[in-house]
Amino acid sequence: MAEKSKNRFYITTPIYYVNDIPHIGHAYTTIIADAISRYKKLSGNEVFFLTGTDEHGQKIEKRAEAKGIKPIELADQVVGRFKDLWKALNISYDYFIRTTQSSHEKGVQKIFHKLKTKGDIYKGIYEGYYCVSCENFISDDIPLEKEGNKICPDCGEQAGKVSEECYFFKLSAYQKPLLDLYKKNPHFIRPKSRMNEIKSFVEQGLKDLSITRTTVKWGIPVPDDPDHSIYVWFDALHNYLTGIGYDWNPELYNNFWPPDVHLIGKDILRFHAVFWPAFLMAGGFPLPRTVFGHGWWLKDKTKMSKSKGNVLDPHVILNTFGTDPLRYFLLREIPIGLDGNFSHEGFIHRVNSDLANDLGNLVQRTLTMIHKYFSGKIIEMDEKNETDNKLKAEFVTCKDKVFACYEEFAINKALEETWVYINLVNKYLADNEPWKLAKAESKKKRLARILFQAAAAIRTIAYFIYPVMPESADKIWALLGEDKSISDQSFAELEFEDFKPGQNIQRTKPLFPRIELKDFLKEEEKKMDYLTFDEFKKMDLRVGEIIKAEKVEGTKKLIKMEVDIGGETCRMISGIADTYEANDLVGKKPIVIVNLKPAVIRGIESQAMLLAAEMKDGSAIVPFFGDDVPTGSKVK
RNA sequence: GGCGGUGUAGCUCAGUCGGUUAGAGCAUACGGCUCAUAUCCGUAGUGUCGGGGGUUCAACUCCCUCCACCGCCA
């Protein structure tokens, strides 16, 4: 195969699982990819930027069933939400691949067949742990219990060992080739710190990989053996091939394969840095150049998770700030590869200080002065003096640095360097004090020169920020009377002098208005599922005293109790027999919620519920008050 | 338990091959300006460089050891 042309650049995001609606994590990955791909276009590359969705699997099947719709209908809905978000975030992807489209399914089947014929895929017996109630195999990552069983992470039931026929990929045969790859290409895994992890994982030996299931119906059927369907990773990873036209658009495919960067979250690094290149080696494909694993955004220093309810919805920020401040914050705050902390305070502070104060205000003050003193048009001015030349020289330095940073995907540093220049321009104005010159008619040409230089500098600043904030950057160019879009200007040819006298300079409202923290919080409140204090007050929580307790016959965990809640008694059933003997509970004083809607458990009506901490193994620990607290006391 | 990483100013971090007084941004304090979104510019700090030991003329940097935290694996 002919070598791919050097100025063609192929970048991917992972395909997102349609089980989940888009959140800040998806947005982060995709925004990075967008910034890189915009930069690559500016620097003269033909770019192909692929994103999409992963739509197969049991979870989708079940969730669709629960909603009473077909899996594909569920996928369609979620795909719509992803596409809407990408539009709102100004994502310039070139193609959106869906694993349910026939070009993908056919491509995967073709490769599967090829590897099977070659002997890299063979039929065998998969032994694994299976949760009967969830009808699901438990991941190999879940540790074994003492009794030799595993606990299902979804439902907490014990899962026993079963075996089923399935197809394996001969991953074990690729240990050496993979290690050679890492050795030969030290940039294959980025950031570098992740290379060791992957290398030592591979050095420990690789087991063959089970890549089909008979239990999953919503998947790509194995060619000539339709009882089996192709399991998640073998299906999903090949999107990078089918998304660039493998087996359906040979021209596109030949132009862009192999990928230059697979941008991914660090959680799926192993799949991309081990399994994926092994699949490709088996299929005889040229390998990707780089797999880049980025870090997580934490919320107030803890990991975001659905169960904690602290998952950040990008729409909240978009509604309050617009697209560019969000893009800016995510890319400026941390280097790609490290974790970052997302807090309201941090976000407000960064955006107000960098965007509103430094950049926004610089644009505003310059444009205002050009209008005030020259009615928006600078035609005649003095020759440049030393400080003016210095401002231009600093642009040249800044341009080189920004360019080098973007080349290294150090977007945060590219922005940092740009801001050094923004500060210099602000200082240039402070030093030259144009507002003082404006008072003397004789200084008019000098004044013109200063404002002209400042405007020319701002024009280059807009250019530097374009990959990150395309909308604002183009807006600045338009305000400066530039008639072309930044995307039409190559990075290498960007010159300070391209800004010409006589441009019609527009006036504008502030580009990035300052935002108060309380406005942000107000917006978020609308989105969050907060409990109001009134709602909380509705809960009747009291100190109960257990009068009688006995185990419910025929159950492992349930205890039936009579509880005194202050002059009256009620009955409740609790699943705490793992940790407590019924007899020991009598006389104890737990917190009881009294006005919970009664439920029938094992044929017995439970009229209340006690509060307990849930342990990882599913057992419960109940906090008890001492005797000094009167039975029936209100808890709030 | 194994492998790897991190620990530097109140916070987030940079610090090359060992070399003079250990840096940046933010936050803080004070001063200047008034074109601008209460914005901008300037000045000023503060550090047992995680602890202990060693090598060296010289250690944030190299070696040993201990502590704390993080990641991957089992």
Short mmCIF file of N, CA and C in Angstrom, two decimals, chain A residues 400-411 413-415 417:
data_model
loop_
_atom_site.label_atom_id
_atom_site.label_comp_id
_atom_site.label_asym_id
_atom_site.label_seq_id
_atom_site.Cartn_x
_atom_site.Cartn_y
_atom_site.Cartn_z
N ASP A 400 5.80 31.40 17.20
CA ASP A 400 6.63 30.18 17.20
C ASP A 400 6.28 29.28 18.38
N LYS A 401 6.11 29.90 19.54
CA LYS A 401 5.81 29.10 20.73
C LYS A 401 4.45 28.45 20.64
N VAL A 402 3.47 29.22 20.22
CA VAL A 402 2.11 28.69 20.11
C VAL A 402 2.09 27.53 19.12
N PHE A 403 2.76 27.73 18.02
CA PHE A 403 2.84 26.69 17.00
C PHE A 403 3.45 25.41 17.58
N ALA A 404 4.58 25.58 18.28
CA ALA A 404 5.26 24.41 18.86
C ALA A 404 4.36 23.70 19.87
N CYS A 405 3.64 24.45 20.67
CA CYS A 405 2.76 23.85 21.67
C CYS A 405 1.63 23.07 21.02
N TYR A 406 0.99 23.68 20.05
CA TYR A 406 -0.09 22.96 19.36
C TYR A 406 0.44 21.68 18.71
N GLU A 407 1.63 21.76 18.15
CA GLU A 407 2.21 20.57 17.52
C GLU A 407 2.35 19.41 18.52
N GLU A 408 2.63 19.77 19.77
CA GLU A 408 2.80 18.77 20.83
C GLU A 408 1.48 18.41 21.50
N PHE A 409 0.39 18.94 20.99
CA PHE A 409 -0.94 18.79 21.61
C PHE A 409 -0.96 19.39 23.02
N ALA A 410 -0.05 20.31 23.28
CA ALA A 410 -0.05 20.99 24.59
C ALA A 410 -0.94 22.22 24.47
N ILE A 411 -2.23 21.97 24.33
CA ILE A 411 -3.15 23.07 24.06
C ILE A 411 -3.16 24.07 25.20
N LYS A 413 -0.77 24.92 27.05
CA LYS A 413 0.41 25.79 26.97
C LYS A 413 0.32 26.76 25.80
N ALA A 414 -0.30 26.31 24.73
CA ALA A 414 -0.50 27.21 23.60
C ALA A 414 -1.32 28.41 24.06
N LEU A 415 -2.34 28.13 24.88
CA LEU A 415 -3.17 29.22 25.39
C LEU A 415 -2.40 30.08 26.38
N GLU A 417 0.76 30.67 26.42
CA GLU A 417 1.66 31.54 25.65
C GLU A 417 0.89 32.67 24.98
#
